[in-house]
PDB file of C-alpha atoms and ligand atoms in Angstrom:
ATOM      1  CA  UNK A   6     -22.094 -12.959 -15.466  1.00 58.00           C
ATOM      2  CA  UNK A   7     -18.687 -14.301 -14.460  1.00 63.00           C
ATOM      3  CA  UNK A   8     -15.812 -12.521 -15.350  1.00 65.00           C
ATOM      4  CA  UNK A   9     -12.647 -13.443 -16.405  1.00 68.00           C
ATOM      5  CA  UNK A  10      -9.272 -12.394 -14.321  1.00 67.00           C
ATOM      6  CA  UNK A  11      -8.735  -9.265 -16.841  1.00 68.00           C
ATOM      7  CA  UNK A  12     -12.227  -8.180 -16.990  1.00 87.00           C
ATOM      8  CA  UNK A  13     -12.163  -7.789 -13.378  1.00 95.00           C
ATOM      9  CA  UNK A  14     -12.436  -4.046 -12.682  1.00 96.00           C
ATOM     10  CA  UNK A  15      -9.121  -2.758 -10.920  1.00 98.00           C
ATOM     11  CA  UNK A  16      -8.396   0.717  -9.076  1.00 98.00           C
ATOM     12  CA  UNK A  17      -4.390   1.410  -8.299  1.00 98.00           C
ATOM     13  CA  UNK A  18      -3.695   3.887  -5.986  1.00 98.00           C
ATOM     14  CA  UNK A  19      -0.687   4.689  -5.691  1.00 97.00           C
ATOM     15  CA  UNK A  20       1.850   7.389  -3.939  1.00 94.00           C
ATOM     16  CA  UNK A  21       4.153   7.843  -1.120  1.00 91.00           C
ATOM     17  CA  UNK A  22       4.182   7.060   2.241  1.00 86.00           C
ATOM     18  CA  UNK A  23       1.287   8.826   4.963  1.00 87.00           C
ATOM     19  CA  UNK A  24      -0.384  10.248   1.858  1.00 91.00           C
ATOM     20  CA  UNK A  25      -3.567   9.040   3.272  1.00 91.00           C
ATOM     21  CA  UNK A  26      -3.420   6.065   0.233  1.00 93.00           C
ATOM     22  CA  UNK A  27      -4.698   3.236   2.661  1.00 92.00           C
ATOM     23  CA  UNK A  28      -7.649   5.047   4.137  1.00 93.00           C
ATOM     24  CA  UNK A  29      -8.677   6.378   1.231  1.00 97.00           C
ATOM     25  CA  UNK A  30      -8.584   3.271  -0.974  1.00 97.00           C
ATOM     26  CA  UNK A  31     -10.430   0.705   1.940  1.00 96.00           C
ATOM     27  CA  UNK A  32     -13.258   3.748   2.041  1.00 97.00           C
ATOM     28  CA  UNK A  33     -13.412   3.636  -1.849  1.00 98.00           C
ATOM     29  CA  UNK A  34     -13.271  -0.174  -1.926  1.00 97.00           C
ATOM     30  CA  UNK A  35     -16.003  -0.344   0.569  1.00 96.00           C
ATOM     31  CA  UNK A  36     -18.304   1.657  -1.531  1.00 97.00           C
ATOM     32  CA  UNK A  37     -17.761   0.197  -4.317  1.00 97.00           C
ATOM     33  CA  UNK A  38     -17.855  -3.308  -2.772  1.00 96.00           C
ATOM     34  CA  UNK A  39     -14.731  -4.347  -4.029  1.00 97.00           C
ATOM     35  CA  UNK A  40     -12.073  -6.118  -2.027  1.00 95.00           C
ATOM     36  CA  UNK A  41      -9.039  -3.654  -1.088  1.00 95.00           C
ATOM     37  CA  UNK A  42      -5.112  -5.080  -1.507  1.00 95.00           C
ATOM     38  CA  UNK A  43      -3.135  -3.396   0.806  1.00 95.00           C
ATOM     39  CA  UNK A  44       0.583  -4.200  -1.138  1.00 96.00           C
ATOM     40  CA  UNK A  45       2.224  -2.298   1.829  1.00 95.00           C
ATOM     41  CA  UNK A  46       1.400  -5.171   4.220  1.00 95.00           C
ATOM     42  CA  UNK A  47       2.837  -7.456   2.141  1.00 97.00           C
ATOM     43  CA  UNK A  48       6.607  -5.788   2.436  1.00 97.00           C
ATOM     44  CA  UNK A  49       6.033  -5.044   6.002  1.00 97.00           C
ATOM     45  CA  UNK A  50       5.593  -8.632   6.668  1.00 97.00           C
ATOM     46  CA  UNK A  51       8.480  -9.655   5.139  1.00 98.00           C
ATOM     47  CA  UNK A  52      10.241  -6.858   7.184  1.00 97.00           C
ATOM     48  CA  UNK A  53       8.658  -8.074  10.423  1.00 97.00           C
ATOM     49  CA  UNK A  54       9.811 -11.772   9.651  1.00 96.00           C
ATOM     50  CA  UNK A  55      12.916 -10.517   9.059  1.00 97.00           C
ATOM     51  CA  UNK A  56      13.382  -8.829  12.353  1.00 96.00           C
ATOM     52  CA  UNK A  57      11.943 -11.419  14.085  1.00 94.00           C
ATOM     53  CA  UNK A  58      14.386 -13.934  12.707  1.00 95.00           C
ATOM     54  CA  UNK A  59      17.478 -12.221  13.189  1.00 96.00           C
ATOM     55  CA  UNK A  60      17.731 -11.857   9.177  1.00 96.00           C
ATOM     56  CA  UNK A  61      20.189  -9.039   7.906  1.00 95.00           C
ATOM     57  CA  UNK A  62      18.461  -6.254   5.932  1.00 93.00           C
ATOM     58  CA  UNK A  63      20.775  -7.238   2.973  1.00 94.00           C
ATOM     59  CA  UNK A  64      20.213 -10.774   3.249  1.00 97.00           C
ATOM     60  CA  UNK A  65      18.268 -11.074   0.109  1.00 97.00           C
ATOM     61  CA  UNK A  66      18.473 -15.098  -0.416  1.00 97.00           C
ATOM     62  CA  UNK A  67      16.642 -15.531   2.872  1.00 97.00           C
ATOM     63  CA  UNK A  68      14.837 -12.582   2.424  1.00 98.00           C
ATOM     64  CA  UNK A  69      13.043 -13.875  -0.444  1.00 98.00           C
ATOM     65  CA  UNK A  70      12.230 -17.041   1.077  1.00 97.00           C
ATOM     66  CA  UNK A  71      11.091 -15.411   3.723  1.00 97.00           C
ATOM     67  CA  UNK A  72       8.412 -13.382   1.295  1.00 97.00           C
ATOM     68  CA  UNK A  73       7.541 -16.740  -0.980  1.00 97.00           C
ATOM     69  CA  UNK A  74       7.304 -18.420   2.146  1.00 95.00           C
ATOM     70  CA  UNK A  75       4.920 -15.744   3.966  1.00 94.00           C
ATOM     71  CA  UNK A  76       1.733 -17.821   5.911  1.00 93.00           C
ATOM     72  CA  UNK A  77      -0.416 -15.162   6.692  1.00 92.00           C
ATOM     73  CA  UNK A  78      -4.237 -14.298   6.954  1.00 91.00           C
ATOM     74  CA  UNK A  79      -6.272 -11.466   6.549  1.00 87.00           C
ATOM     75  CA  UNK A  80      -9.151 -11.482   8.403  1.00 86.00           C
ATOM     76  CA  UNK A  81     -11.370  -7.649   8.401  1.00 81.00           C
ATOM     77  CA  UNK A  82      -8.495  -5.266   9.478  1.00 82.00           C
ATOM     78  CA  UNK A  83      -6.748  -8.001  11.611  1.00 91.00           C
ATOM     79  CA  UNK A  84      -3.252  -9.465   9.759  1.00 94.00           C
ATOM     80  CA  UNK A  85      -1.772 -12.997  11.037  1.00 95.00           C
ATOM     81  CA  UNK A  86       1.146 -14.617  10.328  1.00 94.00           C
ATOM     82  CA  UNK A  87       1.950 -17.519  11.196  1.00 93.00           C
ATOM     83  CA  UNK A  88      -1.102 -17.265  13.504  1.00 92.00           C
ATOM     84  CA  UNK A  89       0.016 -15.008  15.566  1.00 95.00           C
ATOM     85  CA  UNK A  90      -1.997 -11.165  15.446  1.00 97.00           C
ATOM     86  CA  UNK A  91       0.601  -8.547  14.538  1.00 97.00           C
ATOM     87  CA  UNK A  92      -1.792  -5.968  12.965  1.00 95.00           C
ATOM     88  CA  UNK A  93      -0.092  -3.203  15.694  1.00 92.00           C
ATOM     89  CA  UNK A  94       3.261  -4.728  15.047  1.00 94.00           C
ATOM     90  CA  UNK A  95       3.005  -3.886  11.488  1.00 94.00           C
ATOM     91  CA  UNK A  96       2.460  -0.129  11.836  1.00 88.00           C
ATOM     92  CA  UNK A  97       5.202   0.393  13.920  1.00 88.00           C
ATOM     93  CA  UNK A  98       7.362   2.714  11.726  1.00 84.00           C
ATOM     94  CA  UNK A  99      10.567   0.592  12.523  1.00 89.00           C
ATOM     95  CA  UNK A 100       9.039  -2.342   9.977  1.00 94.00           C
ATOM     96  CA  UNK A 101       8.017   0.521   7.732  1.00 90.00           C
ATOM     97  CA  UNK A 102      11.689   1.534   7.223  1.00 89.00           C
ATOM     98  CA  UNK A 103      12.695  -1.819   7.207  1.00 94.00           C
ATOM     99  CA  UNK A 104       9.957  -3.109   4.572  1.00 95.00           C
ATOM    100  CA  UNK A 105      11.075  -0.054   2.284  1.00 90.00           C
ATOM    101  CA  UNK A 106      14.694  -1.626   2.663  1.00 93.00           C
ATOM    102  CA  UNK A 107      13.538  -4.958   1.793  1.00 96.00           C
ATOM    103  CA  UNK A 108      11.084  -3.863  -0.842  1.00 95.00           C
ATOM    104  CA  UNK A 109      14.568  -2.877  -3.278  1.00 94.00           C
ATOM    105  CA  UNK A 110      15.099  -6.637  -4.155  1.00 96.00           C
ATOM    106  CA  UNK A 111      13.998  -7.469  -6.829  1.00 96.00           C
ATOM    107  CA  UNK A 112      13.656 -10.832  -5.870  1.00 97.00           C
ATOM    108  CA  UNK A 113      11.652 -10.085  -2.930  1.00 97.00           C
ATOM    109  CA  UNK A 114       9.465  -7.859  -5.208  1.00 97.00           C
ATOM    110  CA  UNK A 115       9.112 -10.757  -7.421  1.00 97.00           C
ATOM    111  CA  UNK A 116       8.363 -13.522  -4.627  1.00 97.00           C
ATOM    112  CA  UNK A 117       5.332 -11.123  -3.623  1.00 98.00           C
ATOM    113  CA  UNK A 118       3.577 -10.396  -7.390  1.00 97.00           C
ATOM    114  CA  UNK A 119       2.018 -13.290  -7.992  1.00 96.00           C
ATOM    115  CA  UNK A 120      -0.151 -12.919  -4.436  1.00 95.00           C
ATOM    116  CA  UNK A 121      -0.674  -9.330  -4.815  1.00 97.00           C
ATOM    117  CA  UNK A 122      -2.249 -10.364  -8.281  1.00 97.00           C
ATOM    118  CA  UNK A 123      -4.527 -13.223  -7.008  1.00 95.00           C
ATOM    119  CA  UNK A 124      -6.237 -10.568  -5.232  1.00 95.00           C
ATOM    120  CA  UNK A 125      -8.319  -9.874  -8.441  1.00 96.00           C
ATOM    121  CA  UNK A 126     -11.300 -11.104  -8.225  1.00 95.00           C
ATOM    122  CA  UNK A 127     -14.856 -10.112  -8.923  1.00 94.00           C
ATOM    123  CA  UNK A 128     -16.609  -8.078  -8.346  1.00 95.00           C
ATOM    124  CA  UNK A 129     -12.830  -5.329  -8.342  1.00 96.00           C
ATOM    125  CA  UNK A 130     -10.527  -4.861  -6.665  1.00 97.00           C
ATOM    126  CA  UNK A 131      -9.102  -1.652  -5.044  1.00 98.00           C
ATOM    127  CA  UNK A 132      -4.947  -1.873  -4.887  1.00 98.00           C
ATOM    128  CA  UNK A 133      -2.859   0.471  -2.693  1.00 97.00           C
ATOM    129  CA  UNK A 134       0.992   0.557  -2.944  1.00 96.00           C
ATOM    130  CA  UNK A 135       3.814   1.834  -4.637  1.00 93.00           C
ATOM    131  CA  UNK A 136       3.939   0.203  -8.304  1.00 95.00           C
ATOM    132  CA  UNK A 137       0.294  -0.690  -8.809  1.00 97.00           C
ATOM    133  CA  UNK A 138      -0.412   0.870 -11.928  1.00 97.00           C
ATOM    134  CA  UNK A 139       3.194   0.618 -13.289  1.00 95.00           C
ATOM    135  CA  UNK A 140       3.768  -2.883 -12.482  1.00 96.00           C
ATOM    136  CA  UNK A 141       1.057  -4.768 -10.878  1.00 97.00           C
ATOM    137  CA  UNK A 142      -1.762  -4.145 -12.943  1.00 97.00           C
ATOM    138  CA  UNK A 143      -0.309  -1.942 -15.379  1.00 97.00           C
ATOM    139  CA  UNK A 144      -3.781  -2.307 -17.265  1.00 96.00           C
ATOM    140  CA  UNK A 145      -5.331  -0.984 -13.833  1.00 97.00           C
ATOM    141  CA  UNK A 146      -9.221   0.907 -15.423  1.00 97.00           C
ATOM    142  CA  UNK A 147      -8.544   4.167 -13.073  1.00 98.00           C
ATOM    143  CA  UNK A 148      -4.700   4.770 -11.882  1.00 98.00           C
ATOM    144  CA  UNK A 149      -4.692   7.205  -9.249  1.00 98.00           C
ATOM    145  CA  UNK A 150      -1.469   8.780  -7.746  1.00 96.00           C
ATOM    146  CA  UNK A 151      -2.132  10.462  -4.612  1.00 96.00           C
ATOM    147  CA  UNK A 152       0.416  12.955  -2.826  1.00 93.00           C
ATOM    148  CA  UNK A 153       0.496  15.584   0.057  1.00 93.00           C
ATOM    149  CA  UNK A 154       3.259  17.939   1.220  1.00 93.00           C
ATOM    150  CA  UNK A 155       5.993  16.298   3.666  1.00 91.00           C
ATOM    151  CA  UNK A 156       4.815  18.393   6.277  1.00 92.00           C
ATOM    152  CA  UNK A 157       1.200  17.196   6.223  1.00 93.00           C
ATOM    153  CA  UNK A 158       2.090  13.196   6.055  1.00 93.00           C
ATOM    154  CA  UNK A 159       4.273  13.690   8.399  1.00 93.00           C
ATOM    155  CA  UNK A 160       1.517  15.339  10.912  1.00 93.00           C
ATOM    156  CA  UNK A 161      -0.587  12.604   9.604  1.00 90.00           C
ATOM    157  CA  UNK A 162       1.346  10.047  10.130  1.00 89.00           C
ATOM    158  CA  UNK A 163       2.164  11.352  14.202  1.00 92.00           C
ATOM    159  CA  UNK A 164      -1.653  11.694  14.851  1.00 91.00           C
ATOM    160  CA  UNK A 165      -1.961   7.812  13.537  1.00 85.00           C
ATOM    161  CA  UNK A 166       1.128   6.894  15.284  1.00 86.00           C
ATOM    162  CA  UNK A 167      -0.136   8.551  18.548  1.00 91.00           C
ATOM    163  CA  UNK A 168      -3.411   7.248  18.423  1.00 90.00           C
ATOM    164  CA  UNK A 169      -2.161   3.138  18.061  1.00 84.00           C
ATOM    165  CA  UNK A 170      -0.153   3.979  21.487  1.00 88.00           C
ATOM    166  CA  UNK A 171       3.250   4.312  19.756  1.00 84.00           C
ATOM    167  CA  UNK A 172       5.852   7.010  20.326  1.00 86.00           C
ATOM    168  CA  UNK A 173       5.703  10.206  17.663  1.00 88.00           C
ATOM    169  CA  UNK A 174       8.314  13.010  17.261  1.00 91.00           C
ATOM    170  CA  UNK A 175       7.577  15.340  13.986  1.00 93.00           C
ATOM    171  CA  UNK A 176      10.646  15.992  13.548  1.00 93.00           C
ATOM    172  CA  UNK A 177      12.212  12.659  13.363  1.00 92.00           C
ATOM    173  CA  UNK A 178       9.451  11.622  11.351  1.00 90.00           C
ATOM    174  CA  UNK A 179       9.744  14.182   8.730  1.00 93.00           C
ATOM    175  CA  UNK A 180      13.254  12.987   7.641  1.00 92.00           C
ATOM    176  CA  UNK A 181      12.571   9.463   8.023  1.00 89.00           C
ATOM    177  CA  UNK A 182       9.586  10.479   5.759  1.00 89.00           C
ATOM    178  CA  UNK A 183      11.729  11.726   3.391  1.00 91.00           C
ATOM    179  CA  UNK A 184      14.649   9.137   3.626  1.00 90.00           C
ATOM    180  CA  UNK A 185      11.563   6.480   3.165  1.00 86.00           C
ATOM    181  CA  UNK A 186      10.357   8.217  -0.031  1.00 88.00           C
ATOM    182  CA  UNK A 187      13.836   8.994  -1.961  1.00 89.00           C
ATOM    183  CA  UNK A 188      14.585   5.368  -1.358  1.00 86.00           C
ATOM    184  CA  UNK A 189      11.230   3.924  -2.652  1.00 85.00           C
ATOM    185  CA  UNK A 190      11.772   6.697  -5.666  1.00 86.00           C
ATOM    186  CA  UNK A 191      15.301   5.929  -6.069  1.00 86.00           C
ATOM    187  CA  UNK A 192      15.268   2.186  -6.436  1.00 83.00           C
ATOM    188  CA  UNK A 193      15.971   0.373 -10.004  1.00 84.00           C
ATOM    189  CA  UNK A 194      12.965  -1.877  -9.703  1.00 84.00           C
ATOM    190  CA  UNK A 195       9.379  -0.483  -9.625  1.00 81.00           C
ATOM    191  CA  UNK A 196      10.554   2.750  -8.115  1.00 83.00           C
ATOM    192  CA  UNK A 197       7.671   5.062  -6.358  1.00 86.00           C
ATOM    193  CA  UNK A 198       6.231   7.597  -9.531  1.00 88.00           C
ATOM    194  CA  UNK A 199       3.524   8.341 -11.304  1.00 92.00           C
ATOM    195  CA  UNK A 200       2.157   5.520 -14.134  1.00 93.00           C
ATOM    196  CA  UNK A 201       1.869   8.393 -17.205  1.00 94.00           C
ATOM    197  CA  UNK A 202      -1.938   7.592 -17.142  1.00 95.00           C
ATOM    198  CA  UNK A 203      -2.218   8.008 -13.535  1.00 96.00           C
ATOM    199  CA  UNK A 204      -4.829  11.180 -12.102  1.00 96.00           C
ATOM    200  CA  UNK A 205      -2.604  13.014  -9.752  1.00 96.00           C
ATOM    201  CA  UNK A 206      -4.700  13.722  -6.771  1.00 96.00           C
ATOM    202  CA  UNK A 207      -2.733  16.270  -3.891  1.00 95.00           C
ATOM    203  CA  UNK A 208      -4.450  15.857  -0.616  1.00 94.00           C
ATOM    204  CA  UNK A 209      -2.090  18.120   1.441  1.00 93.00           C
ATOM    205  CA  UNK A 210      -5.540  20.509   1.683  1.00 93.00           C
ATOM    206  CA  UNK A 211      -8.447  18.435   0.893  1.00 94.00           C
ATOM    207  CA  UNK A 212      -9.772  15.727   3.643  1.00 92.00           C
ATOM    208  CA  UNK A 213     -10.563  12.086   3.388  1.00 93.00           C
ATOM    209  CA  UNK A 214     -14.263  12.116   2.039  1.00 96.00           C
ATOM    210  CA  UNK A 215     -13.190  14.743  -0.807  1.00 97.00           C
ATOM    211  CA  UNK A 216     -10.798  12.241  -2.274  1.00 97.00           C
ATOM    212  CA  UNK A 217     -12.739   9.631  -1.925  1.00 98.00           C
ATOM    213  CA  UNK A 218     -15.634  11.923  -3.722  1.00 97.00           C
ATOM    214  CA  UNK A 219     -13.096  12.594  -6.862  1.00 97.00           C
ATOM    215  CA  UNK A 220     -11.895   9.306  -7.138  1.00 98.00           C
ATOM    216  CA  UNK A 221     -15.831   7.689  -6.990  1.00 97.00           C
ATOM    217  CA  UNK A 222     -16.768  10.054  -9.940  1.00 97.00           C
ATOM    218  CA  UNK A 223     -13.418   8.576 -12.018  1.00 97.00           C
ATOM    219  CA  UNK A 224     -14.817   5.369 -11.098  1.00 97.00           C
ATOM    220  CA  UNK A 225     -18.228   6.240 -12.343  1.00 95.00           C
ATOM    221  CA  UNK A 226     -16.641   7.850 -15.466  1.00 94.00           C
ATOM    222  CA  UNK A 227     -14.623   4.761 -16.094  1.00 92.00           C
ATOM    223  CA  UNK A 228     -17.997   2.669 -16.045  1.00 90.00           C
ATOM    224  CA  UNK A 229     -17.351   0.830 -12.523  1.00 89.00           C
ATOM    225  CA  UNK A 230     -20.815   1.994 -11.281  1.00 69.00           C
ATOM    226  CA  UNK A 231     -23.067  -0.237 -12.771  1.00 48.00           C
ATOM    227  CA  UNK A 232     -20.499  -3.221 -12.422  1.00 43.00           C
ATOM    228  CA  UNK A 233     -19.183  -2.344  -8.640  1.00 42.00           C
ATOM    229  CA  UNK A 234     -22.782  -1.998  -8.300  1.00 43.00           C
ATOM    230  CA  UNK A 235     -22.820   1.684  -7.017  1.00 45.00           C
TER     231      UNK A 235
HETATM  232  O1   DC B  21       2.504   1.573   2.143  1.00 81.07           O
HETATM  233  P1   DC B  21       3.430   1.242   3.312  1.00 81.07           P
HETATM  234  O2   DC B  21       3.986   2.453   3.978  1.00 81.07           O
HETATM  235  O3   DC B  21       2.788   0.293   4.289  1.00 81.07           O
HETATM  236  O4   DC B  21       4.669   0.460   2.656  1.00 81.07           O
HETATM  237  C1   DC B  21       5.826   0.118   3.384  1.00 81.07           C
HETATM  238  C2   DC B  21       7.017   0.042   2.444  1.00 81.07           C
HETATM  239  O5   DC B  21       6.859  -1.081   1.559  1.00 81.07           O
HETATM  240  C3   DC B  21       7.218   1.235   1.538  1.00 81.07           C
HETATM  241  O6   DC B  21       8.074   2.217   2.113  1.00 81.07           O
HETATM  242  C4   DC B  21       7.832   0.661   0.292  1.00 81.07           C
HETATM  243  C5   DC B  21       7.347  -0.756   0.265  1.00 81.07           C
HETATM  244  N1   DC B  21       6.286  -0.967  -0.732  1.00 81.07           N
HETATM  245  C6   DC B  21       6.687  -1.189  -2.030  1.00 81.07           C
HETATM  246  O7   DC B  21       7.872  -1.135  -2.334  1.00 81.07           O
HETATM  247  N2   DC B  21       5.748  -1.473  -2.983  1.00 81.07           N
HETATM  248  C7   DC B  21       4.449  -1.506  -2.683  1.00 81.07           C
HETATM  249  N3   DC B  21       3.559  -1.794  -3.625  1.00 81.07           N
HETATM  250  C8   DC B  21       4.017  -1.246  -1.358  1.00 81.07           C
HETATM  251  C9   DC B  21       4.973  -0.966  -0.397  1.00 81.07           C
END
């Protein structure tokens, strides 16, 4: 049976930064054998163009041509663009902060939807980001928002950090943590929160596979089983 774009099964999951959204949602994906949209790349991108080019973090005619513009390829877990391999680049938490600057344009936002929409395609599609369910696919079958204490992202996030080679202080990354989510939160267009349908889902004590358990059994519960074929 083919099925049209909005009959294609969607999961948003949402929430802020080191929440554990991106692990989470390419293990559910997986499962479910759906493909995974990782929106977060998408900003980052645009931030590591940006610094690569010289261009101003409140340059936001160039900054938007610079996300229309965007020639990139995903390819498993590695990310080109322009054909050059800058999966590690991306994580560095320097494009993080910058792609959260970026990401307050509205025009940039806009230059971005229409790819992070393409993305749905049989047989579902798994989204992580900020504004999935609010403004992506608002009509997203399962919305989940998932959270943890600052204190546990931000140990998260120096284990990850630590483990791709790059330098990690707690401290610093706590605040920058916390900067980074009262900006995304803050901002007038698609701001980080909660879509009023969304399953809140706080992972500051659970691990990995017990999220992904919860959010399987919303899945199932929302009929993507039998479709996703699981
Ligand atoms: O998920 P991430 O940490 O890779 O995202 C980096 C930044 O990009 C984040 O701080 C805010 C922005 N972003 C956004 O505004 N909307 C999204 N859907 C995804 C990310």
């Amino acid at each position: 049976m083919t099925l049209n774009f909005l009959q294609v099964p969607v999961i948003a999951v949402d929430g802020p930064t080191a929440s554990g959204k991106g692990t989470v949602a390419q293990r559910v994906a997986g499962l479910l054998g759906f493909s995974y949209l990782d929106s977060g790349a998408l900003y980052r991108l645009v931030a590591l163009a940006a610094l690569q080019q010289g261009v101003a973090p409140d340059d936001v005619g160039r900054l938007a041509a610079l996300a229309a513009g965007l020639k990139l390829r995903f390819a498993g877990d590695r990310v080109f663009l322009d054909d050059q391999d800058v999966s590690a680049a991306l994580r560095q938490e320097s494009v993080g902060n910058m792609a959260s600057a970026v990401a307050v344009f509205p025009a940039v936002r806009a230059a971005l939807t229409e790819r992070q929409r393409a993305s749905r395609v049989a047989p579902g599609l798994v989204a992580d980001g900020r504004d999935m369910g609010t403004v992506i696919f608002p009509d997203a079958d399962l919305k989940i928002f998932l959270t943890a204490s600052v204190q546990k992202r931000a140990e998260r996030r120096c284990k990850q950090l630590i483990e791709k080679g790059f330098p990690a202080n707690i401290a610093i990354l706590s605040k920058d943590l916390q900067e980074r989510d009262a900006r995304d939160a803050a901002r007038s267009v698609a701001p980080l929160v909660a879509a009023a349908d969304a399953v809140v889902i706080d992972s500051s004590d659970l691990g990995i596979d017990a999220v992904v358990d919860q959010i399987l059994e919303r899945a199932r519960r929302a009929g993507m089983g039998a479709r996703g074929g699981v």
